[in-house]
PDB file of N, CA and C in Angstrom:
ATOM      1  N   UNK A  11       0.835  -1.178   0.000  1.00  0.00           N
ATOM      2  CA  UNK A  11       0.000   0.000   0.000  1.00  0.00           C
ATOM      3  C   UNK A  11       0.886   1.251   0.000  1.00  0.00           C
ATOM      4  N   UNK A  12       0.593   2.021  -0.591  1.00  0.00           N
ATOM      5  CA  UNK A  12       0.906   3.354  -0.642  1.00  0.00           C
ATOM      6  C   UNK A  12       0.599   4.618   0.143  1.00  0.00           C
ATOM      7  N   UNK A  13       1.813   5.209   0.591  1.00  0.00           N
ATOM      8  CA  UNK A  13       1.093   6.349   1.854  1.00  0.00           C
ATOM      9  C   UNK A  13      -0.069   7.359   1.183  1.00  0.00           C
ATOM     10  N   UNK A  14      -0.203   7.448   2.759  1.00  0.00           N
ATOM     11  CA  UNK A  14      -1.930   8.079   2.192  1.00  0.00           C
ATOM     12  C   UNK A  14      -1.875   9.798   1.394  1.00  0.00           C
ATOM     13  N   UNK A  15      -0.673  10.353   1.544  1.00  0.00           N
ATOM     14  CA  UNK A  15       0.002  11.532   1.086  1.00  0.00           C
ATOM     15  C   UNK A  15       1.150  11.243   0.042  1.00  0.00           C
ATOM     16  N   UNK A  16       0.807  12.461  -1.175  1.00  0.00           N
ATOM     17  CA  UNK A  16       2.147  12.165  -2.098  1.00  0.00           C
ATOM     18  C   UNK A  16       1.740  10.995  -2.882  1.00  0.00           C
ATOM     19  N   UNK A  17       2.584  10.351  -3.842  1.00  0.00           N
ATOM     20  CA  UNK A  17       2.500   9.583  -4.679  1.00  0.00           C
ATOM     21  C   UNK A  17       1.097   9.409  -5.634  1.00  0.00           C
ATOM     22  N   UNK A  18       0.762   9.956  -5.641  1.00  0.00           N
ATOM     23  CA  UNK A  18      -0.471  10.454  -6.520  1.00  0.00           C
ATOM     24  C   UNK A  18       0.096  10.085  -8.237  1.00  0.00           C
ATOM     25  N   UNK A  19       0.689  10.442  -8.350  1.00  0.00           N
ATOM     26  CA  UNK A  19       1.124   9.561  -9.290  1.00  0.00           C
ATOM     27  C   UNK A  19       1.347   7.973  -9.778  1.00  0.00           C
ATOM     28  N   UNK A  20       1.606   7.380  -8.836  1.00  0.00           N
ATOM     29  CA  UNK A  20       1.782   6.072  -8.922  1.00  0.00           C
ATOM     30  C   UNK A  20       0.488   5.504  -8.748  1.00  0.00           C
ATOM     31  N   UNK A  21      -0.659   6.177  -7.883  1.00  0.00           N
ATOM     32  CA  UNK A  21      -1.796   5.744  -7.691  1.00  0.00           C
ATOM     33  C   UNK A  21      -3.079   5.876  -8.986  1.00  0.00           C
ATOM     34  N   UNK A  22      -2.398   6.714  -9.782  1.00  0.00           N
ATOM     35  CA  UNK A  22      -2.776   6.960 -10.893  1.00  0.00           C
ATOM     36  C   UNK A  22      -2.352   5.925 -12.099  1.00  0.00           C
ATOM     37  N   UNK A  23      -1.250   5.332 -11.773  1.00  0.00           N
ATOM     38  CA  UNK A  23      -0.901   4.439 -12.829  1.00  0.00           C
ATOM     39  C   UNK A  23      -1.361   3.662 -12.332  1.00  0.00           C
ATOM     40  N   UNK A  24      -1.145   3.242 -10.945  1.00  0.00           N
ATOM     41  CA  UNK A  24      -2.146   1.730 -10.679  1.00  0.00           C
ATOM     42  C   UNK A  24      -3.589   1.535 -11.147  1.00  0.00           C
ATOM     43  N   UNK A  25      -4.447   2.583 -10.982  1.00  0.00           N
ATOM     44  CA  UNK A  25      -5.607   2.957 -11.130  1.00  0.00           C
ATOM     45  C   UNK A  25      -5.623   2.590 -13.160  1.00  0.00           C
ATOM     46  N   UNK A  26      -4.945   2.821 -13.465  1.00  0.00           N
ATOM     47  CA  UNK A  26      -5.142   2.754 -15.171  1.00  0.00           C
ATOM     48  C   UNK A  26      -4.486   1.373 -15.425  1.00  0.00           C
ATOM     49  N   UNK A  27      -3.629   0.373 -14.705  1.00  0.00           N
ATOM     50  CA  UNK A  27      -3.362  -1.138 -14.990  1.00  0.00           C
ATOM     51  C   UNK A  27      -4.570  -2.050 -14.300  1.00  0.00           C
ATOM     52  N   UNK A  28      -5.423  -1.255 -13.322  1.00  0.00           N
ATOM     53  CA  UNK A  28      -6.905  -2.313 -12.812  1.00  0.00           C
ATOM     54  C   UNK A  28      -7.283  -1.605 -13.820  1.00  0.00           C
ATOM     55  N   UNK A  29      -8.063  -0.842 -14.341  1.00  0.00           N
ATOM     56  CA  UNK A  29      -9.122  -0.651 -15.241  1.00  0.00           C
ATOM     57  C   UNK A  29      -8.549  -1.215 -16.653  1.00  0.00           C
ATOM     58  N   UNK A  30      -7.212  -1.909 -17.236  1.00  0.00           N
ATOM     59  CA  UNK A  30      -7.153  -2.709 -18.049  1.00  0.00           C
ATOM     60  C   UNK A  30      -6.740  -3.706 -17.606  1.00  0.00           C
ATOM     61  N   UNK A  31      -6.711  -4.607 -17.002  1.00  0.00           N
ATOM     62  CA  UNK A  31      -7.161  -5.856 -16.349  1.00  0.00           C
ATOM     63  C   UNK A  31      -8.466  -6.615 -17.069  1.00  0.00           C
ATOM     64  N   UNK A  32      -9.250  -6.046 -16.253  1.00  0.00           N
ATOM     65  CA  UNK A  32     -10.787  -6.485 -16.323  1.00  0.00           C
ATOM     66  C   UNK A  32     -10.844  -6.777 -18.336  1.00  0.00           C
ATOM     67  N   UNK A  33      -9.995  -5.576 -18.904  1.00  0.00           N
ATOM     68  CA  UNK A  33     -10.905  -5.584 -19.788  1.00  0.00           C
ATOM     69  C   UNK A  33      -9.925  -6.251 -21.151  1.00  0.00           C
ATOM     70  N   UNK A  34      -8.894  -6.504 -20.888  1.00  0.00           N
ATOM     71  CA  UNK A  34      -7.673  -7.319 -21.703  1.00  0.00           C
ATOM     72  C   UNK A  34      -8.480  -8.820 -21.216  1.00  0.00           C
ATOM     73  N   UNK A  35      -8.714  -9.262 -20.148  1.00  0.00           N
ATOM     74  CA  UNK A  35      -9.325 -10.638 -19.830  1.00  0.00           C
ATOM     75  C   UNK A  35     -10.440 -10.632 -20.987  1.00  0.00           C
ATOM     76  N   UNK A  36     -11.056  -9.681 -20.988  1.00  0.00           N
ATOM     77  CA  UNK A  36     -12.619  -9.928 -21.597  1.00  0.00           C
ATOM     78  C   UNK A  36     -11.827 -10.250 -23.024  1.00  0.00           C
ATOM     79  N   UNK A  37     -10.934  -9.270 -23.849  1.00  0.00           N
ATOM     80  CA  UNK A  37     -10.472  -9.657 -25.466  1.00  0.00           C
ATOM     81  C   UNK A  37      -9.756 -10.555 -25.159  1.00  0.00           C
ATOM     82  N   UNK A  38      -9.733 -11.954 -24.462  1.00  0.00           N
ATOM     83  CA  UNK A  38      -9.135 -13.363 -24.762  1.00  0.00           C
ATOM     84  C   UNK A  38     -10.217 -14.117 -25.034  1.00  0.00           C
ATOM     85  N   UNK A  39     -11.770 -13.728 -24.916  1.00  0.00           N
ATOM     86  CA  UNK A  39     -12.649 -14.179 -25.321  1.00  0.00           C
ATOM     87  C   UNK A  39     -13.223 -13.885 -26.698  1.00  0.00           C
ATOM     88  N   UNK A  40     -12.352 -12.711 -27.058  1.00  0.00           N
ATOM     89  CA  UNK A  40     -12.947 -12.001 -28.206  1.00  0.00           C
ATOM     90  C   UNK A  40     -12.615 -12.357 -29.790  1.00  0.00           C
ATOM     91  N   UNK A  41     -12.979 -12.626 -30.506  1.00  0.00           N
ATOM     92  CA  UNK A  41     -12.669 -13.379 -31.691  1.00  0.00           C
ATOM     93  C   UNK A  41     -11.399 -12.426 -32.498  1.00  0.00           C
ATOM     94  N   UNK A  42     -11.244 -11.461 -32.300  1.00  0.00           N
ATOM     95  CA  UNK A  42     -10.021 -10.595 -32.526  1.00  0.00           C
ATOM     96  C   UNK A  42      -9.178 -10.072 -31.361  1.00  0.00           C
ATOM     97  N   UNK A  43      -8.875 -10.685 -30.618  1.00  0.00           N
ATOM     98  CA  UNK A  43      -8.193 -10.884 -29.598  1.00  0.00           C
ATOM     99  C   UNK A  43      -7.110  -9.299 -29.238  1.00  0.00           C
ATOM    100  N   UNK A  44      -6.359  -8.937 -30.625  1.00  0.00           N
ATOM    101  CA  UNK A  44      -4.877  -8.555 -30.727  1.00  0.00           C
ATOM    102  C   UNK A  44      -5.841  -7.307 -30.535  1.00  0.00           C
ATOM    103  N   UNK A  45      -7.001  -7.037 -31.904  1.00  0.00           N
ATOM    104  CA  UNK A  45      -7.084  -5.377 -31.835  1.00  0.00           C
ATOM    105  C   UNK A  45      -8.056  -5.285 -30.697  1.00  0.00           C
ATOM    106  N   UNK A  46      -8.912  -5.781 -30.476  1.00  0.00           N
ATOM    107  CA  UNK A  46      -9.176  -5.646 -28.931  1.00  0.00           C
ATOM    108  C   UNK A  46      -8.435  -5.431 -28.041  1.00  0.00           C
ATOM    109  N   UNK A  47      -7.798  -5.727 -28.011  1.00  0.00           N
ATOM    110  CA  UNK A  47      -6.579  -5.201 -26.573  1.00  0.00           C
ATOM    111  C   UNK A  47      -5.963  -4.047 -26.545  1.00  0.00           C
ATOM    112  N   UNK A  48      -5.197  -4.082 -28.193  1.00  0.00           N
ATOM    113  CA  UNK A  48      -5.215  -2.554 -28.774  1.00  0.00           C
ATOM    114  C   UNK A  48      -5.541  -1.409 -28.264  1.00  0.00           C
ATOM    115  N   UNK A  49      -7.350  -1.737 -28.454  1.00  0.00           N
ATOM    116  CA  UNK A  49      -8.558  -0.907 -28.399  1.00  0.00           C
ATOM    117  C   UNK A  49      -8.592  -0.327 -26.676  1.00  0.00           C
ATOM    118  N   UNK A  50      -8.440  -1.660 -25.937  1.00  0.00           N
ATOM    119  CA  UNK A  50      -8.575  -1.634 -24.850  1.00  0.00           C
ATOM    120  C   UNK A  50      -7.640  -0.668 -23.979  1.00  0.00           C
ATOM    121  N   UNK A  51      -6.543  -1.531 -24.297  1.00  0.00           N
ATOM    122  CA  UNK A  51      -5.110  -0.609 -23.701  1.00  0.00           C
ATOM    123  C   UNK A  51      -5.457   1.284 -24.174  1.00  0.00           C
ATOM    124  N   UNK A  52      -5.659   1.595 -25.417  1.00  0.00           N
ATOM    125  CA  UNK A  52      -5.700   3.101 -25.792  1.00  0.00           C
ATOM    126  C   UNK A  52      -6.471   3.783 -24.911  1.00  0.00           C
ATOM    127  N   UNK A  53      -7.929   3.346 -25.053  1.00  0.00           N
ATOM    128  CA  UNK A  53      -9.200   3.939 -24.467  1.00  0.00           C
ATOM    129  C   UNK A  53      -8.567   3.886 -23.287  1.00  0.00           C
ATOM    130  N   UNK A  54      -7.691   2.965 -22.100  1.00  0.00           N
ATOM    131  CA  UNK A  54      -7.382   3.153 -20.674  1.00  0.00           C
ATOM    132  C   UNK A  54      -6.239   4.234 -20.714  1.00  0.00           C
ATOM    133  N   UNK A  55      -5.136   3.955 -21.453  1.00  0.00           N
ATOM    134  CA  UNK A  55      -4.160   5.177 -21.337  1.00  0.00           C
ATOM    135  C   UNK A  55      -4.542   6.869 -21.815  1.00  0.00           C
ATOM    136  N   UNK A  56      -5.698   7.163 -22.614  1.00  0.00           N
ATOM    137  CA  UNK A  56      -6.269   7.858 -22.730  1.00  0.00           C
ATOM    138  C   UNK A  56      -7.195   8.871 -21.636  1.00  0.00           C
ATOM    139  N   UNK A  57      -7.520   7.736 -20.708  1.00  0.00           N
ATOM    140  CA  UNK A  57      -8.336   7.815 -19.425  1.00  0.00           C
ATOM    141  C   UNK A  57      -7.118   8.377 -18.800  1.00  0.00           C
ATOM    142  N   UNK A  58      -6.172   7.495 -18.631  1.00  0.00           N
ATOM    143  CA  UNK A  58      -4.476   7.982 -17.854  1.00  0.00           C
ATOM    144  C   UNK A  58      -4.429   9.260 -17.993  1.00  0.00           C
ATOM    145  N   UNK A  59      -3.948   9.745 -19.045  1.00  0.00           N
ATOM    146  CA  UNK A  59      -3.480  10.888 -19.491  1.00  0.00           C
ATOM    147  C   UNK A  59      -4.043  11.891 -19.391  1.00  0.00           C
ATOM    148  N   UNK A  60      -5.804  11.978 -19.668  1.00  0.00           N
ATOM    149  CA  UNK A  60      -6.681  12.863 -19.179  1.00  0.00           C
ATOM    150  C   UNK A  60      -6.253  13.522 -17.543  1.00  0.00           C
ATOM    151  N   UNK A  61      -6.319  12.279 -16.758  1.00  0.00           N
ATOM    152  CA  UNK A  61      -5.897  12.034 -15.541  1.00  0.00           C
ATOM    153  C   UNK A  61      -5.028  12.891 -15.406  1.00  0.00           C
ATOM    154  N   UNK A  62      -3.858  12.888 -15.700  1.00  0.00           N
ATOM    155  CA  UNK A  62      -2.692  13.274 -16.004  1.00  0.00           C
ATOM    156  C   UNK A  62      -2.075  14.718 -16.201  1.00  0.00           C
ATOM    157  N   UNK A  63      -3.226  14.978 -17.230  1.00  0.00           N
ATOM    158  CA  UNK A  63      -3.601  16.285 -17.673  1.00  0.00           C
ATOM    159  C   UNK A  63      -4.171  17.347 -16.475  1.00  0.00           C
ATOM    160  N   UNK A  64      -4.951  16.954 -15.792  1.00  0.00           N
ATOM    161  CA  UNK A  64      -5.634  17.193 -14.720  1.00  0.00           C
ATOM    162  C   UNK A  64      -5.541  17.385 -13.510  1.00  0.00           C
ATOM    163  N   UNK A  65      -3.901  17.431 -13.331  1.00  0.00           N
ATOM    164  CA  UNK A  65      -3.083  17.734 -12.300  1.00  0.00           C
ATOM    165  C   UNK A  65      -2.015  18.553 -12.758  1.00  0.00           C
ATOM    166  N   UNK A  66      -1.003  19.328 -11.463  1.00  0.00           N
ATOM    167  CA  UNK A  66      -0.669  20.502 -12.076  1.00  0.00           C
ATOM    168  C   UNK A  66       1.287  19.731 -12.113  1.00  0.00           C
ATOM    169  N   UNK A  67       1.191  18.238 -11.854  1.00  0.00           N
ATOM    170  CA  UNK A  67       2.827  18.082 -11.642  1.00  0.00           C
ATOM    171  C   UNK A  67       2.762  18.005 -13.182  1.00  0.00           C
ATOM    172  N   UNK A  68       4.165  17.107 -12.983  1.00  0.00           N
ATOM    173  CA  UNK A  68       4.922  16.462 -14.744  1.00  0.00           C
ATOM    174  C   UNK A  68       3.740  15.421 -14.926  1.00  0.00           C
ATOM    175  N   UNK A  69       3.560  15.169 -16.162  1.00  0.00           N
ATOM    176  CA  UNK A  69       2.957  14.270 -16.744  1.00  0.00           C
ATOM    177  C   UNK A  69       3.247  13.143 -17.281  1.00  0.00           C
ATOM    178  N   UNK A  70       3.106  12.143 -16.690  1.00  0.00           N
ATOM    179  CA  UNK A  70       4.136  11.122 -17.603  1.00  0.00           C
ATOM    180  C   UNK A  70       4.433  11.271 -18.785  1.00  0.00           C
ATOM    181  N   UNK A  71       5.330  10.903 -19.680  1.00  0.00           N
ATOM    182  CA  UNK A  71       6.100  10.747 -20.514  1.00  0.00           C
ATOM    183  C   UNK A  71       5.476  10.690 -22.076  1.00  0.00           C
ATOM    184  N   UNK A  72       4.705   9.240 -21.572  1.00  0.00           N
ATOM    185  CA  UNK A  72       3.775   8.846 -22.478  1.00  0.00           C
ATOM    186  C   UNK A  72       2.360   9.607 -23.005  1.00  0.00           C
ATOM    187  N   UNK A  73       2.316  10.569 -22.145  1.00  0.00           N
ATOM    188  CA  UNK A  73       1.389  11.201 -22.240  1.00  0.00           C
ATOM    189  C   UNK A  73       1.159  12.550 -23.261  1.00  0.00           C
ATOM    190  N   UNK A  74       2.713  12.822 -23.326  1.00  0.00           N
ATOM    191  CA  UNK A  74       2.870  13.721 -24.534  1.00  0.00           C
ATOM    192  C   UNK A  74       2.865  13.238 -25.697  1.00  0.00           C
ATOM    193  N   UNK A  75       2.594  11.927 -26.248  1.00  0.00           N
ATOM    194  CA  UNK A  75       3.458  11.497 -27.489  1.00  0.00           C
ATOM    195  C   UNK A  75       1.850  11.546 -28.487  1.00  0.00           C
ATOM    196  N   UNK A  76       2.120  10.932 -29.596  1.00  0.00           N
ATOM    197  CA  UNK A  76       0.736  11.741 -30.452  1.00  0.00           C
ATOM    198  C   UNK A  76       1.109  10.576 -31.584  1.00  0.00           C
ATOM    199  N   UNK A  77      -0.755  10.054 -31.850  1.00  0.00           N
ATOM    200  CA  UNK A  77      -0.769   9.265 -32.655  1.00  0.00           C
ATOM    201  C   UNK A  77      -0.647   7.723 -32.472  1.00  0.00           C
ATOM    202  N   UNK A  78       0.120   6.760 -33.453  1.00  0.00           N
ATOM    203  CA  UNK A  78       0.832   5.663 -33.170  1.00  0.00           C
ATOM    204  C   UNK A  78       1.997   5.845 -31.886  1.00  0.00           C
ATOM    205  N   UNK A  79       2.399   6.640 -31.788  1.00  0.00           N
ATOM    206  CA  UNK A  79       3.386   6.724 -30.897  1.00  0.00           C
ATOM    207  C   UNK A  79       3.064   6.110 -29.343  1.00  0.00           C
TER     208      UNK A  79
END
């Protein structure tokens, strides 16, 4: 567990690897498996980054990049 002050960041990345969990399990059921996950992973790091956006520190890394990137 993480102290209850600070690290807001890390609690933010944890927070965006459970919400793709749930949903990478579901595209092993899915008859297109690969772009489902794809799909999955974007729409969550998207959520991240919003996140991300939405605070006044550094932003992860990944969060600047644009496109395929």
């Amino acid at each position: 567990a993480l102290p209850t002050t600070g690290y807001a960041h890390l609690r933010r990345q944890a927070a965006a690897l459970q919400a793709f969990r749930p949903r990478l399990d579901a595209c092993c059921h899915h008859q297109s498996p690969l772009p489902c996950a794809r799909h999955a992973w974007t729409d969550v790091l998207d959520g991240f980054c919003t996140d991300e956006f939405g605070v006044k520190t550094r932003q992860f890394h990944c969060c600047r990049q644009q496109g395929s990137a």
